[in-house]
Amino acid sequence: MTSAELLTDAFDRIQEVVHGAVGGLSGRQLARRPAEDANSIAWLVWHLTRIQDDHVAGVAGTDQVWTRDGWADRFALPFDASDTGYGHTPDDVAAVRVDSADLLTGYHDAVHDRTVQYVSTLTDADLPQVVDRAWDPPVTLAVRLISVISDDLQHAGQAAYVRGLLTD
């Protein structure tokens, strides 16, 4: 298995968990939070997808799917188009509302397709490339992609857990 195939497999697994967490839920269910300061399924999936979109577009040198393909307009959230959810307050989390699971999975699938298209072109020689010098030590492409995978899997798992708490 190549590094590109390994990365593709990891992003495929995230997509599977996302679909399992949101599939068939209503907008009300997607917005439900287990506690006042907890995250909803809608926010978790929107946020993990925004982070993946932002970070992969950054390393690929492309526009984000969120703005390029009109997803920001379709979601019509009360945030700047560059917002990824990082640092959101409980009120911000509550503002992430969608009418259906299809909007969340549609955006996630579009980002997934772009991500897989990009990572499938990578070779082992690409992975040590420094992509962010704002950190000490500087962040390599490999570290950035593994960071996205880790963050996405954690949030997708949280969304699946919240789904398990739903009683209707």
C-alpha positions as protocol buffer text, in pm:
chain_id: "A"
residue {
  index: 1
  type: MET
  ca { x: 0 y: 0 z: 0 }
}
residue {
  index: 2
  type: THR
  ca { x: 132 y: 344 z: -91 }
}
residue {
  index: 3
  type: SER
  ca { x: 111 y: 652 z: 128 }
}
residue {
  index: 4
  type: ALA
  ca { x: -150 y: 794 z: -110 }
}
residue {
  index: 5
  type: GLU
  ca { x: -363 y: 480 z: -74 }
}
residue {
  index: 6
  type: LEU
  ca { x: -327 y: 490 z: 304 }
}
residue {
  index: 7
  type: LEU
  ca { x: -437 y: 856 z: 317 }
}
residue {
  index: 8
  type: THR
  ca { x: -728 y: 785 z: 84 }
}
residue {
  index: 9
  type: ASP
  ca { x: -840 y: 497 z: 305 }
}
residue {
  index: 10
  type: ALA
  ca { x: -832 y: 721 z: 613 }
}
residue {
  index: 11
  type: PHE
  ca { x: -1041 y: 991 z: 445 }
}
residue {
  index: 12
  type: ASP
  ca { x: -1284 y: 724 z: 317 }
}
residue {
  index: 13
  type: ARG
  ca { x: -1331 y: 605 z: 676 }
}
residue {
  index: 14
  type: ILE
  ca { x: -1413 y: 960 z: 789 }
}
residue {
  index: 15
  type: GLN
  ca { x: -1673 y: 985 z: 515 }
}
residue {
  index: 16
  type: GLU
  ca { x: -1833 y: 656 z: 627 }
}
residue {
  index: 17
  type: VAL
  ca { x: -1861 y: 775 z: 988 }
}
residue {
  index: 18
  type: VAL
  ca { x: -2004 y: 1111 z: 878 }
}
residue {
  index: 19
  type: HIS
  ca { x: -2275 y: 943 z: 669 }
}
residue {
  index: 20
  type: GLY
  ca { x: -2357 y: 706 z: 953 }
}
residue {
  index: 21
  type: ALA
  ca { x: -2382 y: 989 z: 1203 }
}
residue {
  index: 22
  type: VAL
  ca { x: -2616 y: 1212 z: 1002 }
}
residue {
  index: 23
  type: GLY
  ca { x: -2805 y: 982 z: 767 }
}
residue {
  index: 24
  type: GLY
  ca { x: -3182 y: 1010 z: 792 }
}
residue {
  index: 25
  type: LEU
  ca { x: -3185 y: 1273 z: 1069 }
}
residue {
  index: 26
  type: SER
  ca { x: -3408 y: 1578 z: 1061 }
}
residue {
  index: 27
  type: GLY
  ca { x: -3284 y: 1933 z: 1096 }
}
residue {
  index: 28
  type: ARG
  ca { x: -3415 y: 1937 z: 1453 }
}
residue {
  index: 29
  type: GLN
  ca { x: -3225 y: 1621 z: 1542 }
}
residue {
  index: 30
  type: LEU
  ca { x: -2907 y: 1750 z: 1379 }
}
residue {
  index: 31
  type: ALA
  ca { x: -2930 y: 2069 z: 1589 }
}
residue {
  index: 32
  type: ARG
  ca { x: -2995 y: 1896 z: 1920 }
}
residue {
  index: 33
  type: ARG
  ca { x: -2718 y: 1931 z: 2177 }
}
residue {
  index: 34
  type: PRO
  ca { x: -2684 y: 1697 z: 2475 }
}
residue {
  index: 35
  type: ALA
  ca { x: -2610 y: 1998 z: 2698 }
}
residue {
  index: 36
  type: GLU
  ca { x: -2629 y: 2374 z: 2660 }
}
residue {
  index: 37
  type: ASP
  ca { x: -2256 y: 2407 z: 2601 }
}
residue {
  index: 38
  type: ALA
  ca { x: -2216 y: 2088 z: 2394 }
}
residue {
  index: 39
  type: ASN
  ca { x: -2180 y: 2057 z: 2019 }
}
residue {
  index: 40
  type: SER
  ca { x: -2459 y: 1941 z: 1790 }
}
residue {
  index: 41
  type: ILE
  ca { x: -2420 y: 1685 z: 1513 }
}
residue {
  index: 42
  type: ALA
  ca { x: -2473 y: 1962 z: 1258 }
}
residue {
  index: 43
  type: TRP
  ca { x: -2194 y: 2174 z: 1406 }
}
residue {
  index: 44
  type: LEU
  ca { x: -1954 y: 1880 z: 1446 }
}
residue {
  index: 45
  type: VAL
  ca { x: -1993 y: 1764 z: 1086 }
}
residue {
  index: 46
  type: TRP
  ca { x: -1990 y: 2118 z: 945 }
}
residue {
  index: 47
  type: HIS
  ca { x: -1677 y: 2201 z: 1146 }
}
residue {
  index: 48
  type: LEU
  ca { x: -1482 y: 1885 z: 1063 }
}
residue {
  index: 49
  type: THR
  ca { x: -1563 y: 1935 z: 696 }
}
residue {
  index: 50
  type: ARG
  ca { x: -1467 y: 2303 z: 707 }
}
residue {
  index: 51
  type: ILE
  ca { x: -1131 y: 2215 z: 866 }
}
residue {
  index: 52
  type: GLN
  ca { x: -1065 y: 1947 z: 604 }
}
residue {
  index: 53
  type: ASP
  ca { x: -1167 y: 2184 z: 325 }
}
residue {
  index: 54
  type: ASP
  ca { x: -954 y: 2469 z: 462 }
}
residue {
  index: 55
  type: HIS
  ca { x: -642 y: 2266 z: 538 }
}
residue {
  index: 56
  type: VAL
  ca { x: -640 y: 2051 z: 224 }
}
residue {
  index: 57
  type: ALA
  ca { x: -706 y: 2352 z: -1 }
}
residue {
  index: 58
  type: GLY
  ca { x: -420 y: 2526 z: 177 }
}
residue {
  index: 59
  type: VAL
  ca { x: -166 y: 2253 z: 108 }
}
residue {
  index: 60
  type: ALA
  ca { x: -300 y: 2182 z: -242 }
}
residue {
  index: 61
  type: GLY
  ca { x: -293 y: 2551 z: -336 }
}
residue {
  index: 62
  type: THR
  ca { x: -658 y: 2549 z: -444 }
}
residue {
  index: 63
  type: ASP
  ca { x: -975 y: 2737 z: -357 }
}
residue {
  index: 64
  type: GLN
  ca { x: -1192 y: 2593 z: -83 }
}
residue {
  index: 65
  type: VAL
  ca { x: -1497 y: 2397 z: -195 }
}
residue {
  index: 66
  type: TRP
  ca { x: -1698 y: 2601 z: 62 }
}
residue {
  index: 67
  type: THR
  ca { x: -1666 y: 2922 z: -136 }
}
residue {
  index: 68
  type: ARG
  ca { x: -1575 y: 2799 z: -483 }
}
residue {
  index: 69
  type: ASP
  ca { x: -1880 y: 2575 z: -520 }
}
residue {
  index: 70
  type: GLY
  ca { x: -2135 y: 2790 z: -337 }
}
residue {
  index: 71
  type: TRP
  ca { x: -2169 y: 2582 z: -19 }
}
residue {
  index: 72
  type: ALA
  ca { x: -2134 y: 2894 z: 198 }
}
residue {
  index: 73
  type: ASP
  ca { x: -2442 y: 3037 z: 27 }
}
residue {
  index: 74
  type: ARG
  ca { x: -2639 y: 2712 z: 58 }
}
residue {
  index: 75
  type: PHE
  ca { x: -2570 y: 2688 z: 431 }
}
residue {
  index: 76
  type: ALA
  ca { x: -2638 y: 3063 z: 482 }
}
residue {
  index: 77
  type: LEU
  ca { x: -2471 y: 3064 z: 823 }
}
residue {
  index: 78
  type: PRO
  ca { x: -2424 y: 3393 z: 1011 }
}
residue {
  index: 79
  type: PHE
  ca { x: -2042 y: 3373 z: 988 }
}
residue {
  index: 80
  type: ASP
  ca { x: -1774 y: 3506 z: 762 }
}
residue {
  index: 81
  type: ALA
  ca { x: -1710 y: 3271 z: 469 }
}
residue {
  index: 82
  type: SER
  ca { x: -1360 y: 3201 z: 604 }
}
residue {
  index: 83
  type: ASP
  ca { x: -1495 y: 3075 z: 940 }
}
residue {
  index: 84
  type: THR
  ca { x: -1417 y: 2710 z: 1015 }
}
residue {
  index: 85
  type: GLY
  ca { x: -1572 y: 2690 z: 1361 }
}
residue {
  index: 86
  type: TYR
  ca { x: -1243 y: 2710 z: 1547 }
}
residue {
  index: 87
  type: GLY
  ca { x: -1304 y: 2895 z: 1874 }
}
residue {
  index: 88
  type: HIS
  ca { x: -1682 y: 2896 z: 1842 }
}
residue {
  index: 89
  type: THR
  ca { x: -1889 y: 2978 z: 2147 }
}
residue {
  index: 90
  type: PRO
  ca { x: -2201 y: 2783 z: 2248 }
}
residue {
  index: 91
  type: ASP
  ca { x: -2410 y: 3054 z: 2077 }
}
residue {
  index: 92
  type: ASP
  ca { x: -2211 y: 3008 z: 1756 }
}
residue {
  index: 93
  type: VAL
  ca { x: -2265 y: 2632 z: 1775 }
}
residue {
  index: 94
  type: ALA
  ca { x: -2639 y: 2689 z: 1815 }
}
residue {
  index: 95
  type: ALA
  ca { x: -2636 y: 2903 z: 1499 }
}
residue {
  index: 96
  type: VAL
  ca { x: -2529 y: 2608 z: 1282 }
}
residue {
  index: 97
  type: ARG
  ca { x: -2865 y: 2479 z: 1169 }
}
residue {
  index: 98
  type: VAL
  ca { x: -2947 y: 2284 z: 855 }
}
residue {
  index: 99
  type: ASP
  ca { x: -3276 y: 2163 z: 713 }
}
residue {
  index: 100
  type: SER
  ca { x: -3154 y: 1816 z: 627 }
}
residue {
  index: 101
  type: ALA
  ca { x: -2869 y: 1572 z: 652 }
}
residue {
  index: 102
  type: ASP
  ca { x: -2831 y: 1595 z: 274 }
}
residue {
  index: 103
  type: LEU
  ca { x: -2680 y: 1943 z: 298 }
}
residue {
  index: 104
  type: LEU
  ca { x: -2414 y: 1822 z: 541 }
}
residue {
  index: 105
  type: THR
  ca { x: -2332 y: 1505 z: 348 }
}
residue {
  index: 106
  type: GLY
  ca { x: -2338 y: 1692 z: 16 }
}
residue {
  index: 107
  type: TYR
  ca { x: -2075 y: 1937 z: 137 }
}
residue {
  index: 108
  type: HIS
  ca { x: -1874 y: 1664 z: 305 }
}
residue {
  index: 109
  type: ASP
  ca { x: -1881 y: 1448 z: -10 }
}
residue {
  index: 110
  type: ALA
  ca { x: -1765 y: 1740 z: -225 }
}
residue {
  index: 111
  type: VAL
  ca { x: -1474 y: 1805 z: 12 }
}
residue {
  index: 112
  type: HIS
  ca { x: -1399 y: 1433 z: 33 }
}
residue {
  index: 113
  type: ASP
  ca { x: -1383 y: 1408 z: -347 }
}
residue {
  index: 114
  type: ARG
  ca { x: -1144 y: 1706 z: -365 }
}
residue {
  index: 115
  type: THR
  ca { x: -933 y: 1563 z: -82 }
}
residue {
  index: 116
  type: VAL
  ca { x: -903 y: 1216 z: -238 }
}
residue {
  index: 117
  type: GLN
  ca { x: -824 y: 1371 z: -576 }
}
residue {
  index: 118
  type: TYR
  ca { x: -536 y: 1561 z: -411 }
}
residue {
  index: 119
  type: VAL
  ca { x: -394 y: 1291 z: -184 }
}
residue {
  index: 120
  type: SER
  ca { x: -401 y: 1035 z: -466 }
}
residue {
  index: 121
  type: THR
  ca { x: -132 y: 1240 z: -641 }
}
residue {
  index: 122
  type: LEU
  ca { x: 108 y: 1239 z: -346 }
}
residue {
  index: 123
  type: THR
  ca { x: 426 y: 1036 z: -322 }
}
residue {
  index: 124
  type: ASP
  ca { x: 640 y: 956 z: -21 }
}
residue {
  index: 125
  type: ALA
  ca { x: 880 y: 1226 z: -137 }
}
residue {
  index: 126
  type: ASP
  ca { x: 606 y: 1492 z: -102 }
}
residue {
  index: 127
  type: LEU
  ca { x: 527 y: 1422 z: 263 }
}
residue {
  index: 128
  type: PRO
  ca { x: 834 y: 1581 z: 431 }
}
residue {
  index: 129
  type: GLN
  ca { x: 767 y: 1913 z: 254 }
}
residue {
  index: 130
  type: VAL
  ca { x: 719 y: 2197 z: 505 }
}
residue {
  index: 131
  type: VAL
  ca { x: 376 y: 2355 z: 457 }
}
residue {
  index: 132
  type: ASP
  ca { x: 353 y: 2581 z: 764 }
}
residue {
  index: 133
  type: ARG
  ca { x: 645 y: 2762 z: 925 }
}
residue {
  index: 134
  type: ALA
  ca { x: 427 y: 2932 z: 1189 }
}
residue {
  index: 135
  type: TRP
  ca { x: 489 y: 2638 z: 1426 }
}
residue {
  index: 136
  type: ASP
  ca { x: 802 y: 2515 z: 1600 }
}
residue {
  index: 137
  type: PRO
  ca { x: 890 y: 2273 z: 1460 }
}
residue {
  index: 138
  type: PRO
  ca { x: 753 y: 2367 z: 1118 }
}
residue {
  index: 139
  type: VAL
  ca { x: 461 y: 2153 z: 999 }
}
residue {
  index: 140
  type: THR
  ca { x: 521 y: 1908 z: 717 }
}
residue {
  index: 141
  type: LEU
  ca { x: 261 y: 1793 z: 467 }
}
residue {
  index: 142
  type: ALA
  ca { x: 249 y: 1455 z: 639 }
}
residue {
  index: 143
  type: VAL
  ca { x: 184 y: 1610 z: 980 }
}
residue {
  index: 144
  type: ARG
  ca { x: -83 y: 1844 z: 842 }
}
residue {
  index: 145
  type: LEU
  ca { x: -274 y: 1561 z: 675 }
}
residue {
  index: 146
  type: ILE
  ca { x: -252 y: 1333 z: 980 }
}
residue {
  index: 147
  type: SER
  ca { x: -370 y: 1624 z: 1195 }
}
residue {
  index: 148
  type: VAL
  ca { x: -675 y: 1668 z: 972 }
}
residue {
  index: 149
  type: ILE
  ca { x: -748 y: 1296 z: 980 }
}
residue {
  index: 150
  type: SER
  ca { x: -716 y: 1284 z: 1360 }
}
residue {
  index: 151
  type: ASP
  ca { x: -935 y: 1590 z: 1415 }
}
residue {
  index: 152
  type: ASP
  ca { x: -1197 y: 1470 z: 1167 }
}
residue {
  index: 153
  type: LEU
  ca { x: -1218 y: 1121 z: 1317 }
}
residue {
  index: 154
  type: GLN
  ca { x: -1256 y: 1262 z: 1668 }
}
residue {
  index: 155
  type: HIS
  ca { x: -1537 y: 1497 z: 1563 }
}
residue {
  index: 156
  type: ALA
  ca { x: -1707 y: 1231 z: 1349 }
}
residue {
  index: 157
  type: GLY
  ca { x: -1699 y: 996 z: 1649 }
}
residue {
  index: 158
  type: GLN
  ca { x: -1847 y: 1268 z: 1867 }
}
residue {
  index: 159
  type: ALA
  ca { x: -2127 y: 1316 z: 1612 }
}
residue {
  index: 160
  type: ALA
  ca { x: -2194 y: 941 z: 1614 }
}
residue {
  index: 161
  type: TYR
  ca { x: -2206 y: 948 z: 1994 }
}
residue {
  index: 162
  type: VAL
  ca { x: -2452 y: 1239 z: 1998 }
}
residue {
  index: 163
  type: ARG
  ca { x: -2667 y: 1050 z: 1747 }
}
residue {
  index: 164
  type: GLY
  ca { x: -2673 y: 759 z: 1992 }
}
residue {
  index: 165
  type: LEU
  ca { x: -2814 y: 992 z: 2257 }
}
residue {
  index: 166
  type: LEU
  ca { x: -3114 y: 1089 z: 2041 }
}
residue {
  index: 167
  type: THR
  ca { x: -3439 y: 942 z: 2166 }
}
residue {
  index: 168
  type: ASP
  ca { x: -3658 y: 1028 z: 1868 }
}
